[in-house]
CSV table of C-alpha atoms in Angstrom, one decimal:
chain,number,residue,atom,x,y,z
R,1,MET,CA,123.5,41.3,170.5
R,2,LYS,CA,119.9,42.1,169.6
R,3,LYS,CA,119.9,45.4,171.6
R,4,ILE,CA,123.1,46.4,169.8
R,5,THR,CA,121.6,45.7,166.5
R,6,LEU,CA,118.5,47.7,167.3
R,7,LYS,CA,120.8,50.7,168.5
R,8,ILE,CA,122.7,50.6,165.3
R,9,SER,CA,119.5,50.6,163.2
R,10,ALA,CA,118.1,53.5,165.1
R,11,PHE,CA,121.4,55.4,164.6
R,12,LEU,CA,121.3,54.6,160.9
R,13,MET,CA,117.7,55.9,160.7
R,14,LEU,CA,118.5,59.2,162.4
R,15,THR,CA,121.6,59.7,160.3
R,16,MET,CA,119.5,59.3,157.1
R,17,PHE,CA,116.9,61.5,158.5
R,18,ALA,CA,119.5,64.3,159.3
R,19,LEU,CA,121.0,63.9,155.8
R,20,GLN,CA,117.5,64.3,154.4
R,21,VAL,CA,116.8,67.4,156.3
R,22,GLN,CA,120.1,69.0,155.4
R,23,GLY,CA,119.6,68.2,151.6
R,24,GLN,CA,116.3,70.2,151.6
R,25,ILE,CA,118.2,73.5,152.0
R,26,VAL,CA,120.2,74.7,149.2
R,27,SER,CA,123.5,76.3,150.5
R,28,GLY,CA,123.9,79.9,149.5
R,29,GLN,CA,120.3,80.2,148.3
R,30,LEU,CA,118.5,83.5,149.0
R,31,VAL,CA,115.7,82.9,151.6
R,32,TYR,CA,113.2,85.0,153.4
R,33,ILE,CA,112.7,83.7,157.0
R,34,LYS,CA,109.1,83.9,158.3
R,35,ASN,CA,108.2,83.2,161.9
R,36,VAL,CA,105.2,80.9,162.1
R,37,ALA,CA,103.8,82.5,165.4
R,38,THR,CA,103.8,86.2,164.1
R,39,GLY,CA,103.6,85.6,160.4
R,40,GLU,CA,106.2,88.3,160.1
R,41,TYR,CA,109.7,88.2,158.6
R,42,LEU,CA,113.2,88.2,160.2
R,43,LYS,CA,115.2,91.4,159.5
R,44,GLY,CA,119.0,91.8,159.5
R,45,PRO,CA,119.6,95.5,159.6
R,46,ASN,CA,123.2,96.8,159.7
R,47,THR,CA,123.2,96.9,163.5
R,48,ASP,CA,124.0,94.3,166.3
R,49,THR,CA,120.5,93.2,166.8
R,50,TYR,CA,117.8,91.5,164.6
R,51,GLU,CA,114.3,92.7,164.1
R,52,MET,CA,111.0,91.3,162.9
R,53,GLY,CA,108.4,93.0,160.7
R,54,VAL,CA,105.9,92.9,157.9
R,55,TYR,CA,107.6,92.5,154.6
R,56,THR,CA,108.4,95.9,152.9
R,57,GLY,CA,111.2,94.8,150.5
R,58,GLY,CA,114.8,95.6,150.7
R,59,ASP,CA,118.1,93.9,151.7
R,60,ASP,CA,117.1,93.8,155.5
R,61,PHE,CA,114.9,90.7,154.7
R,62,LYS,CA,117.4,88.8,152.7
R,63,PHE,CA,119.2,85.8,154.2
R,64,TYR,CA,121.4,82.9,153.1
R,65,LEU,CA,121.9,79.6,154.8
R,66,VAL,CA,125.5,78.5,154.1
R,67,GLU,CA,126.8,75.0,154.8
R,68,SER,CA,129.6,74.8,157.4
R,69,GLY,CA,130.5,71.0,157.7
R,70,SER,CA,127.2,69.3,158.8
R,71,TYR,CA,125.9,72.6,160.2
R,72,TRP,CA,124.6,75.9,158.8
R,73,ASN,CA,125.6,79.6,159.0
R,74,ILE,CA,122.7,82.0,158.9
R,75,ASP,CA,124.1,84.9,157.0
R,76,SER,CA,122.3,88.2,156.3
R,77,GLU,CA,122.7,90.4,153.2
R,78,ASN,CA,123.6,93.5,155.2
R,79,ARG,CA,126.0,92.4,157.7
R,80,GLY,CA,127.2,88.8,158.5
R,81,ILE,CA,126.4,85.6,160.2
R,82,MET,CA,124.3,85.0,163.3
R,83,ARG,CA,125.9,84.3,166.6
R,84,GLY,CA,124.0,82.7,169.4
R,85,VAL,CA,125.2,83.4,173.0
R,86,GLY,CA,124.0,80.4,175.1
R,87,SER,CA,124.9,82.0,178.5
R,88,THR,CA,122.6,84.9,178.0
R,89,ARG,CA,120.2,83.2,175.5
R,90,THR,CA,120.6,86.0,173.1
R,91,THR,CA,121.6,86.4,169.5
R,92,VAL,CA,124.1,88.9,167.9
R,93,HIS,CA,124.3,90.1,164.4
R,94,THR,CA,128.1,89.8,163.6
R,95,THR,CA,130.1,91.1,160.7
R,96,LYS,CA,131.7,87.7,160.1
R,97,ALA,CA,131.4,86.1,156.6
R,98,PRO,CA,130.5,82.5,155.9
R,99,PRO,CA,131.5,79.8,155.9
R,100,ALA,CA,132.6,79.8,159.5
R,101,GLY,CA,132.9,76.8,162.0
R,102,ASP,CA,132.7,78.6,165.4
R,103,VAL,CA,130.5,76.6,167.6
R,104,ASP,CA,128.5,79.7,168.4
R,105,LYS,CA,127.9,80.6,164.8
R,106,VAL,CA,126.7,77.3,163.4
R,107,TRP,CA,123.2,75.8,163.6
R,108,THR,CA,121.5,72.5,163.2
R,109,ALA,CA,118.5,72.6,160.9
R,110,VAL,CA,115.5,70.3,161.8
R,111,SER,CA,112.8,70.1,159.4
R,112,LEU,CA,109.2,70.2,160.6
R,113,GLY,CA,107.7,69.7,156.9
R,114,SER,CA,106.3,72.2,154.5
R,115,ASP,CA,109.6,74.2,154.4
R,116,THR,CA,109.4,74.8,158.2
R,117,TYR,CA,112.4,74.5,160.4
R,118,GLN,CA,113.8,74.7,163.9
R,119,PHE,CA,117.4,75.9,164.3
R,120,TYR,CA,119.5,74.5,167.2
R,121,LEU,CA,122.7,76.3,168.2
R,122,ARG,CA,125.6,73.9,168.1
R,123,ASP,CA,127.2,75.5,171.1
R,124,ASN,CA,124.3,74.4,173.1
R,125,GLY,CA,122.2,71.8,171.4
R,126,ALA,CA,119.1,72.3,173.5
R,127,MET,CA,118.8,76.0,172.5
R,128,LEU,CA,116.4,77.0,169.7
R,129,MET,CA,116.3,80.3,167.6
R,130,GLN,CA,113.2,82.0,168.8
R,131,TRP,CA,111.4,85.3,168.4
R,132,ASN,CA,110.4,86.7,171.7
R,133,SER,CA,107.5,89.0,171.3
R,134,SER,CA,107.4,90.1,174.8
R,135,ASP,CA,111.0,91.4,174.5
R,136,GLY,CA,110.9,92.3,170.8
R,137,ALA,CA,114.1,90.3,170.3
R,138,LEU,CA,115.6,87.3,168.6
R,139,LYS,CA,116.6,85.0,171.5
R,140,LEU,CA,117.5,81.3,172.3
R,141,LEU,CA,114.7,79.2,173.7
R,142,LYS,CA,115.2,76.1,175.8
R,143,ASP,CA,114.0,73.0,173.7
R,144,ASP,CA,110.2,72.6,174.1
R,145,ALA,CA,109.8,69.4,172.2
R,146,GLY,CA,108.8,71.5,169.2
R,147,THR,CA,105.5,73.0,170.6
R,148,ASP,CA,106.3,76.8,170.6
R,149,THR,CA,105.7,78.2,167.1
R,150,SER,CA,107.7,81.2,167.9
R,151,ALA,CA,110.6,78.9,167.3
R,152,HIS,CA,109.4,77.6,164.0
R,153,TRP,CA,110.6,79.3,160.8
R,154,VAL,CA,109.5,79.0,157.2
R,155,LEU,CA,112.2,79.4,154.5
R,156,GLU,CA,110.6,81.1,151.5
R,157,THR,CA,112.8,81.2,148.3
R,158,SER,CA,110.5,83.5,146.4
R,159,GLU,CA,110.1,87.2,147.3
R,160,PRO,CA,107.0,87.7,149.6
R,161,VAL,CA,104.1,89.7,148.3
R,162,LEU,CA,102.1,92.2,150.2
R,163,SER,CA,98.8,90.3,150.0
R,164,ASN,CA,97.7,86.8,151.0
R,165,GLU,CA,95.7,85.1,148.3
R,166,LYS,CA,93.6,83.3,151.1
R,167,PHE,CA,92.5,86.6,152.5
R,168,ASP,CA,89.2,87.9,151.1
R,169,THR,CA,89.9,91.6,150.2
R,170,SER,CA,87.1,92.2,147.8
R,171,SER,CA,84.9,94.3,150.0
R,172,ILE,CA,87.7,96.2,151.9
R,173,PHE,CA,88.4,99.9,151.3
R,174,ILE,CA,91.4,101.7,152.9
R,175,SER,CA,91.7,105.4,152.4
R,176,ASN,CA,94.7,106.7,150.6
R,177,PRO,CA,96.2,109.2,150.9
R,178,VAL,CA,95.3,110.2,154.4
R,179,ASN,CA,95.7,113.2,156.6
R,180,ASN,CA,94.7,112.7,160.1
R,181,ILE,CA,92.2,110.0,159.8
R,182,LEU,CA,92.7,106.5,158.2
R,183,ASP,CA,89.3,105.1,157.3
R,184,ILE,CA,89.0,101.3,156.7
R,185,LYS,CA,85.7,100.0,155.6
R,186,GLY,CA,84.1,96.8,154.4
R,187,LEU,CA,85.8,94.7,157.0
R,188,THR,CA,84.5,91.1,157.4
R,189,ALA,CA,84.1,89.2,160.8
R,190,SER,CA,87.3,87.3,160.1
R,191,VAL,CA,89.5,90.3,160.5
R,192,ASN,CA,90.7,90.6,164.0
R,193,LYS,CA,93.5,93.0,164.0
R,194,VAL,CA,94.7,96.1,162.1
R,195,SER,CA,98.3,97.4,162.3
R,196,VAL,CA,100.3,100.2,160.7
R,197,TYR,CA,103.9,99.8,160.1
R,198,SER,CA,106.7,102.1,159.1
R,199,LEU,CA,108.7,101.2,156.1
R,200,LEU,CA,111.3,99.8,158.5
R,201,GLY,CA,108.9,97.2,159.7
R,202,ASN,CA,108.1,98.8,163.0
R,203,VAL,CA,104.6,98.9,164.4
R,204,VAL,CA,103.3,102.4,165.0
R,205,LEU,CA,99.8,101.8,165.6
R,206,THR,CA,97.6,98.8,166.2
R,207,GLN,CA,94.1,97.9,167.1
R,208,SER,CA,92.3,94.8,167.9
R,209,LEU,CA,88.7,94.2,166.3
R,210,GLN,CA,85.6,92.3,167.4
R,211,GLY,CA,83.5,92.1,164.4
R,212,GLU,CA,83.5,95.9,163.4
R,213,SER,CA,82.9,96.4,159.6
R,214,ALA,CA,84.5,99.9,159.5
R,215,ILE,CA,87.0,101.7,161.8
R,216,SER,CA,88.6,105.1,161.8
R,217,LEU,CA,92.2,105.4,163.1
R,218,ASN,CA,93.7,108.7,164.3
R,219,VAL,CA,97.0,109.0,162.5
R,220,SER,CA,97.7,112.7,163.2
R,221,GLY,CA,100.6,111.8,165.4
R,222,LEU,CA,102.5,110.1,162.4
R,223,ALA,CA,105.0,111.8,160.4
R,224,SER,CA,104.4,112.5,156.8
R,225,GLY,CA,105.5,109.6,154.6
R,226,MET,CA,104.8,106.1,153.5
R,227,TYR,CA,103.3,103.4,155.7
R,228,ILE,CA,102.0,99.9,155.4
R,229,VAL,CA,98.5,98.9,156.8
R,230,LYS,CA,98.3,95.3,157.6
R,231,LEU,CA,95.0,93.4,158.3
R,232,GLN,CA,95.1,90.1,160.0
R,233,GLY,CA,92.6,87.4,160.3
R,234,GLU,CA,91.8,83.8,160.7
R,235,ASN,CA,92.5,83.0,157.0
R,236,GLY,CA,95.7,85.1,156.5
R,237,SER,CA,96.7,88.7,156.1
R,238,PHE,CA,96.7,91.6,153.6
R,239,SER,CA,98.8,94.6,153.5
R,240,LYS,CA,98.6,97.9,151.5
R,241,LYS,CA,101.0,100.8,151.3
R,242,ILE,CA,99.5,104.3,152.1
R,243,VAL,CA,100.7,107.8,152.1
R,244,LYS,CA,100.4,110.0,155.2
R,245,GLN,CA,100.2,113.6,154.1
């Protein structure tokens, strides 16, 4: 009898926890979904696959979590809800509108605190939504007891900004506009990586740093247009738009 009582108590506690987690997300509210491992944002372009990139604005970065019973649809502004394919551990960007109850299109949201979540596919409760940097694709990761931050997602309800206030940019100079050489000066020891992105959020150039205070990047191979330079370091990141002439 005592064991039964303990089991019932544990079940009630888990149920209350699940309800609390679900209550933290507002159904239909616009969110920007940031991956903890990369610090970049999920993109839902009008194609079959998802992308990840530095925030550049636009509808590609807009998502809505819509309640479907006790689960959630992950809906993109451009196309439709997300489908998880358990057999291949992949995701597909569908054209289906929410709410939908299909078991391969609904997700359980588990809170990790600080607006950070893991998303488990209902069709296979041990599969987590994960950004696979090696493949450059949004995939399904077998449950790892919550240790892999590539499967941790921050839901931001305010539009992201291009700079991080924790990142000291007071000494940094980035040449703009540029022709063939992009000069960056005044770097501190905390900056460990410089990347250049297209406005679609794709990396077109990257370089790791080891304490350099200034670098010159050859951008002669880039087409004329606007790009985003992103500096990454221990305390955050900073991004600035530049024009390649």
